[in-house]
Short mmCIF file of N, CA, C and O in Angstrom, two decimals:
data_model
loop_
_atom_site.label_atom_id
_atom_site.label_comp_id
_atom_site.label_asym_id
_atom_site.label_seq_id
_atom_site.Cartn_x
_atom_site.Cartn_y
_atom_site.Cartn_z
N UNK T 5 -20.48 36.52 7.96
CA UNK T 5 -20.36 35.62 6.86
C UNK T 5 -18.98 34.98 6.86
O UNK T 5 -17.97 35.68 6.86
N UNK T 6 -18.95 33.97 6.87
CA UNK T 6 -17.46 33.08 6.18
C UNK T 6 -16.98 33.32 5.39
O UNK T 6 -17.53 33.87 4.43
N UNK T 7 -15.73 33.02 5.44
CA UNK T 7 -15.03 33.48 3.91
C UNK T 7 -15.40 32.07 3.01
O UNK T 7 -16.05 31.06 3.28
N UNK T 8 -14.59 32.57 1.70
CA UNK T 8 -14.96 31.89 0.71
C UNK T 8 -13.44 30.89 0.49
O UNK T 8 -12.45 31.54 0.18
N UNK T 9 -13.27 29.56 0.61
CA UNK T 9 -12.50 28.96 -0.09
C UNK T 9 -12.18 28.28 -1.22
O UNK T 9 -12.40 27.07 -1.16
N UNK T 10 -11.72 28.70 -2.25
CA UNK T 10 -11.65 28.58 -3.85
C UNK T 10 -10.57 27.12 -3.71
O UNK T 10 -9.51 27.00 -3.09
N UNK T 11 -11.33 26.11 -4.58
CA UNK T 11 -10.97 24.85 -4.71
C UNK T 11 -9.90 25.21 -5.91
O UNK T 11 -9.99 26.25 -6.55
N UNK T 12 -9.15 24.49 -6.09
CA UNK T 12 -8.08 23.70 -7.59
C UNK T 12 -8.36 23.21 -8.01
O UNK T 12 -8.56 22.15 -7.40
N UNK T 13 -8.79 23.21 -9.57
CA UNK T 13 -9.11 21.91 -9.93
C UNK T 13 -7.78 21.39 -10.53
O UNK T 13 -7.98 20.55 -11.41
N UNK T 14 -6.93 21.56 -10.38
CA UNK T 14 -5.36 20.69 -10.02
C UNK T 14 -5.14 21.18 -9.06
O UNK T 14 -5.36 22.38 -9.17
N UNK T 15 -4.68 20.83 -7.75
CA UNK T 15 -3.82 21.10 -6.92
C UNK T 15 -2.47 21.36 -7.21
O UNK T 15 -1.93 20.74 -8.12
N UNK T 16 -1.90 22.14 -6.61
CA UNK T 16 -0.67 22.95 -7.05
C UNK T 16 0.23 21.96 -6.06
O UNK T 16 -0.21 21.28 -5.13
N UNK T 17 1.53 22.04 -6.49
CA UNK T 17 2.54 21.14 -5.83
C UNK T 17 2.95 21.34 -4.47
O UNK T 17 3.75 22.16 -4.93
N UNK T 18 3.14 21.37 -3.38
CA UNK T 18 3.72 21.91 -2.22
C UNK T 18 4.98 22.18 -2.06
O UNK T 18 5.75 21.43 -2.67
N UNK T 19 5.47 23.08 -1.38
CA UNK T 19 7.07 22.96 -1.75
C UNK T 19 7.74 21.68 -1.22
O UNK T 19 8.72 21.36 -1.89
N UNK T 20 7.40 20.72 -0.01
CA UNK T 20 7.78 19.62 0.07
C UNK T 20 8.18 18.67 -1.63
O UNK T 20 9.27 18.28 -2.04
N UNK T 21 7.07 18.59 -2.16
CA UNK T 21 6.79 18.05 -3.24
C UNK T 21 7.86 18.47 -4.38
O UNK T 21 8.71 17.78 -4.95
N UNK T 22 7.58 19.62 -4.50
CA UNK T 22 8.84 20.28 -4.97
C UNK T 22 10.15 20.11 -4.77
O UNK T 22 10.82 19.97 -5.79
N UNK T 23 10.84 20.08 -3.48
CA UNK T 23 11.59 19.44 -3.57
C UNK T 23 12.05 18.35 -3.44
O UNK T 23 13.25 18.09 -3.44
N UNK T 24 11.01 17.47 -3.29
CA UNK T 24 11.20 16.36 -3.58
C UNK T 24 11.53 15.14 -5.09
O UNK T 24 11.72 13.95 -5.32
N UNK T 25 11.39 16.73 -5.91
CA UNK T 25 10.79 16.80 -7.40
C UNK T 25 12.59 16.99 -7.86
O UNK T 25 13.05 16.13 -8.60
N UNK T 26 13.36 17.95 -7.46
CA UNK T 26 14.04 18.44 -7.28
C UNK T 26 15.19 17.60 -6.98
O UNK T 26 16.20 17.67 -7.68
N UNK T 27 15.12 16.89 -6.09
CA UNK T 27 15.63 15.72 -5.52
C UNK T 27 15.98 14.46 -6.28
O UNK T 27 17.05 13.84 -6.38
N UNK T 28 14.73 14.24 -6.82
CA UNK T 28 14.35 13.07 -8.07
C UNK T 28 15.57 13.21 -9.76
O UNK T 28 16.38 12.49 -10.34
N UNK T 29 15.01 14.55 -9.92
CA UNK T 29 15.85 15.12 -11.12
C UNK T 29 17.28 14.85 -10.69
O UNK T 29 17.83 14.06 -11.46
N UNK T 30 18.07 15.29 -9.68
CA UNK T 30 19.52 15.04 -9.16
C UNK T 30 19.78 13.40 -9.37
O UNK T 30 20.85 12.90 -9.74
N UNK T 31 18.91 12.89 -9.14
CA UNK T 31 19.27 11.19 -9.20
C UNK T 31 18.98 11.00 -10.31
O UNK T 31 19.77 10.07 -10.51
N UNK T 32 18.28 11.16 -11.59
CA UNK T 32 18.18 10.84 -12.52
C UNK T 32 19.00 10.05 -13.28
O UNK T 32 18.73 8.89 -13.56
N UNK T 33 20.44 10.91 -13.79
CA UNK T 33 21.54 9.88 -14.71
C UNK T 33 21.72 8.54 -12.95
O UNK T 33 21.77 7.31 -13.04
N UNK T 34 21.76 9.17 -11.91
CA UNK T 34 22.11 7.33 -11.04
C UNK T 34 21.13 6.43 -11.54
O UNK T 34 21.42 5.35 -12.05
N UNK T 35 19.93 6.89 -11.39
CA UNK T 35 18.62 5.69 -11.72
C UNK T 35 18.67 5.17 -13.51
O UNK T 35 18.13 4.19 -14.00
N UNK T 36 19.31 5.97 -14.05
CA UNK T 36 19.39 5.93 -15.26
C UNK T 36 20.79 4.73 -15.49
O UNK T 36 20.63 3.86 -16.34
N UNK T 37 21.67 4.76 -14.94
CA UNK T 37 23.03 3.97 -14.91
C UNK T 37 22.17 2.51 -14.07
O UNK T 37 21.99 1.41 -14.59
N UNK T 38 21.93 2.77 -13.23
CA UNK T 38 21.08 1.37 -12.39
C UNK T 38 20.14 0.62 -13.37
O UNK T 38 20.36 -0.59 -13.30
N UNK T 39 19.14 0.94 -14.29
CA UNK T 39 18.56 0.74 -15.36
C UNK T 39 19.18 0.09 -16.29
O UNK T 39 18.43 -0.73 -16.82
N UNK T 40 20.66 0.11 -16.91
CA UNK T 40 21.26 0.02 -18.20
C UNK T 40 22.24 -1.03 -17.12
O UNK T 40 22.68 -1.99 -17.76
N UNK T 41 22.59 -1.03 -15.87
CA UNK T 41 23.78 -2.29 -15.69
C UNK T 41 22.22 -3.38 -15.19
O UNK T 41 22.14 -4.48 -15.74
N UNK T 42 21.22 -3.00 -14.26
CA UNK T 42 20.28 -3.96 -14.51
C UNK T 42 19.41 -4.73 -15.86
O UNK T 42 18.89 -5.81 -15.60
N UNK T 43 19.32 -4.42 -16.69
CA UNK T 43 18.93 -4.55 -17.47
C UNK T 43 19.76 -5.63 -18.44
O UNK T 43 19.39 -6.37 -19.36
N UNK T 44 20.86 -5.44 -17.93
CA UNK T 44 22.31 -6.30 -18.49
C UNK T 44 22.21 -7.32 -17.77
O UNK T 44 23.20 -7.95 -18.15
N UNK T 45 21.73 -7.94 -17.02
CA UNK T 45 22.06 -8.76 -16.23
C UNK T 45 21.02 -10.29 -16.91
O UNK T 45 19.79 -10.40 -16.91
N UNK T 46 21.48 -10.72 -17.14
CA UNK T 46 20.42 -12.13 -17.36
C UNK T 46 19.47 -12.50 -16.20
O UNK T 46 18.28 -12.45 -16.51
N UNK T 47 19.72 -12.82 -15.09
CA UNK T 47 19.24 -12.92 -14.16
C UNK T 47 19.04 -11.80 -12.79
O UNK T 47 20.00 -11.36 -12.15
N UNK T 48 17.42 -11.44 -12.49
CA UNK T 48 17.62 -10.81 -11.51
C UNK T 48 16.88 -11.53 -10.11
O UNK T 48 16.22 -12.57 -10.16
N UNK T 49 17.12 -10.85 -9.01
CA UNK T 49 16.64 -11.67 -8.18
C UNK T 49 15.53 -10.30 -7.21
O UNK T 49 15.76 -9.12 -7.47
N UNK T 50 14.57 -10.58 -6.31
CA UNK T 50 13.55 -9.70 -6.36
C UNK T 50 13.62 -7.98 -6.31
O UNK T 50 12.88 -7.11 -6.77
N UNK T 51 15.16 -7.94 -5.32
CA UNK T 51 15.34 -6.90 -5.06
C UNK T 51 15.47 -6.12 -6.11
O UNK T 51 14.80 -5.09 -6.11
N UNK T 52 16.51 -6.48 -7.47
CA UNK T 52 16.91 -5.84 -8.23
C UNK T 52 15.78 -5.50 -9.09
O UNK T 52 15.52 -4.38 -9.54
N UNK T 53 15.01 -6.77 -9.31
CA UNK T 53 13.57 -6.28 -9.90
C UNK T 53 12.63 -5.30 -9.92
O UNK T 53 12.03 -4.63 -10.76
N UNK T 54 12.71 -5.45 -8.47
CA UNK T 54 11.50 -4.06 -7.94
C UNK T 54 12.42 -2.62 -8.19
O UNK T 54 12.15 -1.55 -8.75
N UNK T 55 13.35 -3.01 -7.67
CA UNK T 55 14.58 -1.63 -8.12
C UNK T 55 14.67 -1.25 -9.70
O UNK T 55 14.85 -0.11 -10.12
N UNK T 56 14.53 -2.22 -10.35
CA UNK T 56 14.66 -1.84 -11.69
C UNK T 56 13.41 -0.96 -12.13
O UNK T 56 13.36 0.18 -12.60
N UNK T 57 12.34 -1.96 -11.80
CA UNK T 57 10.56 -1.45 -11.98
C UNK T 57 10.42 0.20 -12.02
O UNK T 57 10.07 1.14 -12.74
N UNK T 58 11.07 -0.20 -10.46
CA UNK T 58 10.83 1.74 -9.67
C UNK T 58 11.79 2.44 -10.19
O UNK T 58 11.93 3.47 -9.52
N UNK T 59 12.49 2.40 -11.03
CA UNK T 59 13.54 3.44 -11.24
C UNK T 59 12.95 3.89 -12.88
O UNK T 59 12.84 5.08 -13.19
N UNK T 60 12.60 2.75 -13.84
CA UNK T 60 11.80 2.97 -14.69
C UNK T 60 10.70 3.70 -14.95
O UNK T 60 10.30 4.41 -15.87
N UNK T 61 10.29 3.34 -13.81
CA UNK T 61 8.52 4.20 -13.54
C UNK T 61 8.76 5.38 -13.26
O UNK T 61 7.85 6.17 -13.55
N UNK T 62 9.91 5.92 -12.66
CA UNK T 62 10.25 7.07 -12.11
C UNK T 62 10.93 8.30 -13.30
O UNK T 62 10.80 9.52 -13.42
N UNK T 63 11.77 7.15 -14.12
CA UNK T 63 12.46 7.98 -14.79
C UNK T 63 11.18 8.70 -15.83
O UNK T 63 10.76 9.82 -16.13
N UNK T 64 10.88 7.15 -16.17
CA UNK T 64 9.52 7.60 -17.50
C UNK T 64 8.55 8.86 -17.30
O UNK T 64 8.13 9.63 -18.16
N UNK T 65 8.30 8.83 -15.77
CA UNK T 65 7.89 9.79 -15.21
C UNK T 65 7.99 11.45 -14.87
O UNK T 65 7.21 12.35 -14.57
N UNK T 66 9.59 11.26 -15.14
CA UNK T 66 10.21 12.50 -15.34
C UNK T 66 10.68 13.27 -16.60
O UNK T 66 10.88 14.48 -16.77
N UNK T 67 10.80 12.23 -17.44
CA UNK T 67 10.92 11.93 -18.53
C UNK T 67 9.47 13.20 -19.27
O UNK T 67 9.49 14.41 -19.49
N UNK T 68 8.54 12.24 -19.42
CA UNK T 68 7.05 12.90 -19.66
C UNK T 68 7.09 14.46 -18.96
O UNK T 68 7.31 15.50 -19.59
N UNK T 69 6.85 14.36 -17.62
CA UNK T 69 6.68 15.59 -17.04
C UNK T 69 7.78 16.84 -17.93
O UNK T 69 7.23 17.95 -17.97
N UNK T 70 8.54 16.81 -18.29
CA UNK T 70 9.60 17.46 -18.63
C UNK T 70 8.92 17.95 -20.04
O UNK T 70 8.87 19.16 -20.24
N UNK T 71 8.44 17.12 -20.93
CA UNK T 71 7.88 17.30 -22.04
C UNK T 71 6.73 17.90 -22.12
O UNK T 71 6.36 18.41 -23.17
N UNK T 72 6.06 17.90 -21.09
CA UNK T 72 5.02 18.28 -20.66
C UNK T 72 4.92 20.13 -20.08
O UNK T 72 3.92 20.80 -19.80
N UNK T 73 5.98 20.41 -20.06
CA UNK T 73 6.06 21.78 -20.09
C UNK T 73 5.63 22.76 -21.40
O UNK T 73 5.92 22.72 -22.60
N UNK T 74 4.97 23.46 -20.75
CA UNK T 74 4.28 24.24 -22.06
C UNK T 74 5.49 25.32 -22.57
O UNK T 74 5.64 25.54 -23.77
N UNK T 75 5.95 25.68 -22.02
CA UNK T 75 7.08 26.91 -22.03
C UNK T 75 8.54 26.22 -23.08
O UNK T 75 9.51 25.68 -22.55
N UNK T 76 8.43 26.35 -24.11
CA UNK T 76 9.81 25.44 -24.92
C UNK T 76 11.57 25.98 -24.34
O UNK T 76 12.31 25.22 -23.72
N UNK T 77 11.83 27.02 -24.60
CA UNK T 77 12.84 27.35 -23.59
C UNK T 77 12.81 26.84 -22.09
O UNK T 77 13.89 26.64 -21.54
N UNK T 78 11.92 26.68 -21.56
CA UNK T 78 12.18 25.76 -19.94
C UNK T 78 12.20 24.98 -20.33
O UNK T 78 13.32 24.49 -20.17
N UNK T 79 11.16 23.96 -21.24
CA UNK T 79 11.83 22.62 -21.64
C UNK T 79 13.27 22.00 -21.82
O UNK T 79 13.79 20.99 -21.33
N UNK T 80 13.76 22.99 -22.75
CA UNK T 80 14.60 22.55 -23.69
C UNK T 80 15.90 22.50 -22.03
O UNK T 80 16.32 21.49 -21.46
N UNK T 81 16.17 23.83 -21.74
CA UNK T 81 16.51 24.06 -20.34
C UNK T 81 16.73 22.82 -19.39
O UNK T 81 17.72 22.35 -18.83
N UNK T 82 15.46 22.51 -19.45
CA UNK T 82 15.49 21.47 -18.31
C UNK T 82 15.79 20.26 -18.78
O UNK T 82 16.48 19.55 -18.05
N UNK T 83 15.36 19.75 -20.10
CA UNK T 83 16.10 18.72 -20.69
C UNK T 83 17.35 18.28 -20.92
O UNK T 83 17.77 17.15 -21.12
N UNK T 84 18.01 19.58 -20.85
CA UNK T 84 19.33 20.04 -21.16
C UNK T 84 20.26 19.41 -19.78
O UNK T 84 20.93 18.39 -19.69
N UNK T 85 19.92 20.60 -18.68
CA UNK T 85 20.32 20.29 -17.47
C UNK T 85 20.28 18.73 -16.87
O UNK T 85 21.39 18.30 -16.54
N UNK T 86 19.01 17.73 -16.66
CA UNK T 86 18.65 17.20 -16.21
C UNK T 86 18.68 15.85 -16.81
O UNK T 86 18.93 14.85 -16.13
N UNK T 87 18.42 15.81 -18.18
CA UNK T 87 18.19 14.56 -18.90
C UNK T 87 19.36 14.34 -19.62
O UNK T 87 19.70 13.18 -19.81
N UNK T 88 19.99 15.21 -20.02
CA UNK T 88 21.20 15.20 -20.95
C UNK T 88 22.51 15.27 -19.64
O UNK T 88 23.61 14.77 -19.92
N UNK T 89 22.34 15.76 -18.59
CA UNK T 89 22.95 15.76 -17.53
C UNK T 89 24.26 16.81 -17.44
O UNK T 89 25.27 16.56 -16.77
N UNK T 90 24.04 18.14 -18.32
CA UNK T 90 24.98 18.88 -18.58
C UNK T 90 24.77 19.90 -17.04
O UNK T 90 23.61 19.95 -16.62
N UNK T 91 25.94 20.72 -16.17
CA UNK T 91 26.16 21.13 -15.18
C UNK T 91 25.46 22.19 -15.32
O UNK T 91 24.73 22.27 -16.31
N UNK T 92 25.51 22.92 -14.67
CA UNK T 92 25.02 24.69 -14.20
C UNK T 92 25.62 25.63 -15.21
O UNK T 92 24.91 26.25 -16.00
N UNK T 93 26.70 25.71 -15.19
CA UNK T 93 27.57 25.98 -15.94
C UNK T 93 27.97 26.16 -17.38
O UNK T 93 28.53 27.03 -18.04
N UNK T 94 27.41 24.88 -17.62
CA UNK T 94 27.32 24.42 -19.07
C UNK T 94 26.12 25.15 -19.77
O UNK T 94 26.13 25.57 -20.93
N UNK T 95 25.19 25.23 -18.94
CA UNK T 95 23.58 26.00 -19.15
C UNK T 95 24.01 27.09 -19.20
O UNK T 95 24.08 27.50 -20.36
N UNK T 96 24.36 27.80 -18.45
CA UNK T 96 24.43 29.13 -18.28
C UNK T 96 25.15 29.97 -19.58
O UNK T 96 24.82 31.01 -20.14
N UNK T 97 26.78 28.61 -19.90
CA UNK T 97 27.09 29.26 -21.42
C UNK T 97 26.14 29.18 -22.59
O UNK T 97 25.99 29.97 -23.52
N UNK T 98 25.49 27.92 -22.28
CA UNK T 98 24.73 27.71 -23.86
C UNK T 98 23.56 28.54 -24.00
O UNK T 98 23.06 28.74 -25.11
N UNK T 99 23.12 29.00 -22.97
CA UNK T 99 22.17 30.22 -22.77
C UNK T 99 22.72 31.45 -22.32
O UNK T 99 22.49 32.13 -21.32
N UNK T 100 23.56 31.58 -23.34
CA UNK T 100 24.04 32.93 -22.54
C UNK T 100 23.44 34.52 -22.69
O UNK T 100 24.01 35.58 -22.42
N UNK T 101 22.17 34.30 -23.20
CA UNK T 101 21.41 35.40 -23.72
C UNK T 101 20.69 35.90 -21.95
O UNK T 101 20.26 37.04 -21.77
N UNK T 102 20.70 34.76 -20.72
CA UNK T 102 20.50 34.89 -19.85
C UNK T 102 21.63 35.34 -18.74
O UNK T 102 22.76 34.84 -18.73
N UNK T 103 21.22 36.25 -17.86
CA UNK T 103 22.00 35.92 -16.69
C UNK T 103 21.88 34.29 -16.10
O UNK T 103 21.08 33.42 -16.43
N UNK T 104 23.13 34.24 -14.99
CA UNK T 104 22.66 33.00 -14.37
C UNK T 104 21.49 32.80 -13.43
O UNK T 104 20.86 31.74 -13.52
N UNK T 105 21.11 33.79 -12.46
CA UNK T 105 19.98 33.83 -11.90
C UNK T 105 19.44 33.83 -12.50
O UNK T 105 18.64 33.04 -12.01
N UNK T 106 18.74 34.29 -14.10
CA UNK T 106 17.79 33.93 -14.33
C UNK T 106 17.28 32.63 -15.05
O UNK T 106 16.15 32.17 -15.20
N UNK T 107 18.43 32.26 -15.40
CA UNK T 107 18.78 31.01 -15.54
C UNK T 107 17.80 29.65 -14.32
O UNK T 107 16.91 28.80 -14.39
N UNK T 108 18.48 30.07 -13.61
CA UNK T 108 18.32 30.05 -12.25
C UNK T 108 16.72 29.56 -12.32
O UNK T 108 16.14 28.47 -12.40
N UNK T 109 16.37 30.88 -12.25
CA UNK T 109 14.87 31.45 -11.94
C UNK T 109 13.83 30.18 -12.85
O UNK T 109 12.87 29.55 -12.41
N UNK T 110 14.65 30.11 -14.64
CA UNK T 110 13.95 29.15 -15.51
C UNK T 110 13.67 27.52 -14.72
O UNK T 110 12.73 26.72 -14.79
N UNK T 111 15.19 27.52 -13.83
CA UNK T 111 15.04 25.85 -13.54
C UNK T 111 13.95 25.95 -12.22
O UNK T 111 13.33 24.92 -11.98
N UNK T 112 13.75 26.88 -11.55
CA UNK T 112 12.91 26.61 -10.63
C UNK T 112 11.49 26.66 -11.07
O UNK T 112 10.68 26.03 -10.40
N UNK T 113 11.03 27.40 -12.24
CA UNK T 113 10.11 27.16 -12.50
C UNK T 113 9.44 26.06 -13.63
O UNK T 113 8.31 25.92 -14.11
N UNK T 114 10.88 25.27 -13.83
CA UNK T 114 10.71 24.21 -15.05
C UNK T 114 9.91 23.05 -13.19
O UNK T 114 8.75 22.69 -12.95
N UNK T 115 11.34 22.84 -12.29
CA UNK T 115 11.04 22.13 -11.14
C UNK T 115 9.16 22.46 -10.91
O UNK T 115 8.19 21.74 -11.15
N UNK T 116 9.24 23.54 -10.48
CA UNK T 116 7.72 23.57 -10.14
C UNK T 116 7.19 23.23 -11.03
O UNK T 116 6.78 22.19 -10.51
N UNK T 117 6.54 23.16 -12.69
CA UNK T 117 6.23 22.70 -13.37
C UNK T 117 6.29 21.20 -13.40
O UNK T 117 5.27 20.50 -13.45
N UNK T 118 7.18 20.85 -13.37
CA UNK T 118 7.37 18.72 -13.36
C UNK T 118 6.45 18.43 -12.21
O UNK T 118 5.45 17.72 -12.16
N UNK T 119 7.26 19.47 -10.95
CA UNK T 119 6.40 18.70 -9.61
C UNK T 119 4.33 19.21 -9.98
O UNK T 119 3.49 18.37 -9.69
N UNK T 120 4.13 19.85 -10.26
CA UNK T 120 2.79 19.99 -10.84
C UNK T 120 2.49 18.48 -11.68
O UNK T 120 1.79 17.64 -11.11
N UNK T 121 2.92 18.25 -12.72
CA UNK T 121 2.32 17.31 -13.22
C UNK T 121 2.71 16.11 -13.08
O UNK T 121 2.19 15.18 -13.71
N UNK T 122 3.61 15.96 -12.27
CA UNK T 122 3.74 14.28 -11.53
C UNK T 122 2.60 14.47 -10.19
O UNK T 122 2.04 13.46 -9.77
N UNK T 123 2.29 15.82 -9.57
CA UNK T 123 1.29 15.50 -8.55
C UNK T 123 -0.29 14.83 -9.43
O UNK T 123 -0.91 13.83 -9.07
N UNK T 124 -0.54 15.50 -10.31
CA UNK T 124 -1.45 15.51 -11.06
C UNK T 124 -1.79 13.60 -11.48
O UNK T 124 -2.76 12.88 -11.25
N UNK T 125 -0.10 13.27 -12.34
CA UNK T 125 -0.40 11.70 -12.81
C UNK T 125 -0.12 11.20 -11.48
O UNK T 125 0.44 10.12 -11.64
N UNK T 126 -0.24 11.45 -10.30
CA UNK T 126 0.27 11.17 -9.27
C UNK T 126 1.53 9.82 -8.75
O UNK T 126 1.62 8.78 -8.10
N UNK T 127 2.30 10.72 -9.56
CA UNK T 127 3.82 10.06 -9.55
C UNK T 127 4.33 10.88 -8.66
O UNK T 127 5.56 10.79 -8.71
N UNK T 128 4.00 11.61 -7.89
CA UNK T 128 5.16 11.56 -6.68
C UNK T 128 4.58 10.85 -5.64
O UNK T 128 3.37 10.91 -5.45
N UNK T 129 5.62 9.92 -4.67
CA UNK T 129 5.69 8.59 -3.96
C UNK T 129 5.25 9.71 -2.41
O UNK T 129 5.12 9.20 -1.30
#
């Protein structure tokens, strides 16, 4: 007999994806600064356009996913870190009920979480 292969009905993120997820979050406040001096500009010309588009779509994207965490402490966590753009460091004091690894441990599973539901709205590129 064959074995049995059990489908997803979400597919789970890959770690590629993941860190690619990972990756995204690090650029965030850049795409976020690119957004606010484009946006200033009276005139754009195509490049900056499509650049603006995609950085929007991306952020909004990360944006949501983030909110989209069921877990409110990883939220808040990852909002913290990522959207508000405060260091490692800074987390680690304001949570100091945690070690830093586990700290740690929260952002990797906030990451896997985002990269889950951007695979899902299929926002990762």
């Amino acid at each position: 007999m064959g074995a049995v292969v059990q489908m997803e009905l979400f597919p789970s993120a890959t770690a590629d994806e993941i860190k690619y997820v990972r990756q995204q979050l690090k650029k965030y406040p850049d795409m976020c600064r690119t957004i606010a001096v484009l946006s200033q500009k009276a005139e754009l010309n195509d490049i900056e356009q499509k650049v603006l588009t995609k950085y929007k779509r991306k952020t909004e994207a990360l944006e949501t996913a983030i909110q989209c965490i069921l877990d409110d402490e990883i939220r808040d966590i990852m909002h913290y870190r990522f959207i508000e753009h405060h260091g490692r460091w800074a987390a680690v004091s304001k949570w100091s009920r945690f070690t830093d690894r586990s700290l740690d441990r929260k952002v990797r599973e906030g990451v896997k979480a985002i990269a889950g539901t951007l695979k899902l709205t299929q926002d990762i590129d």
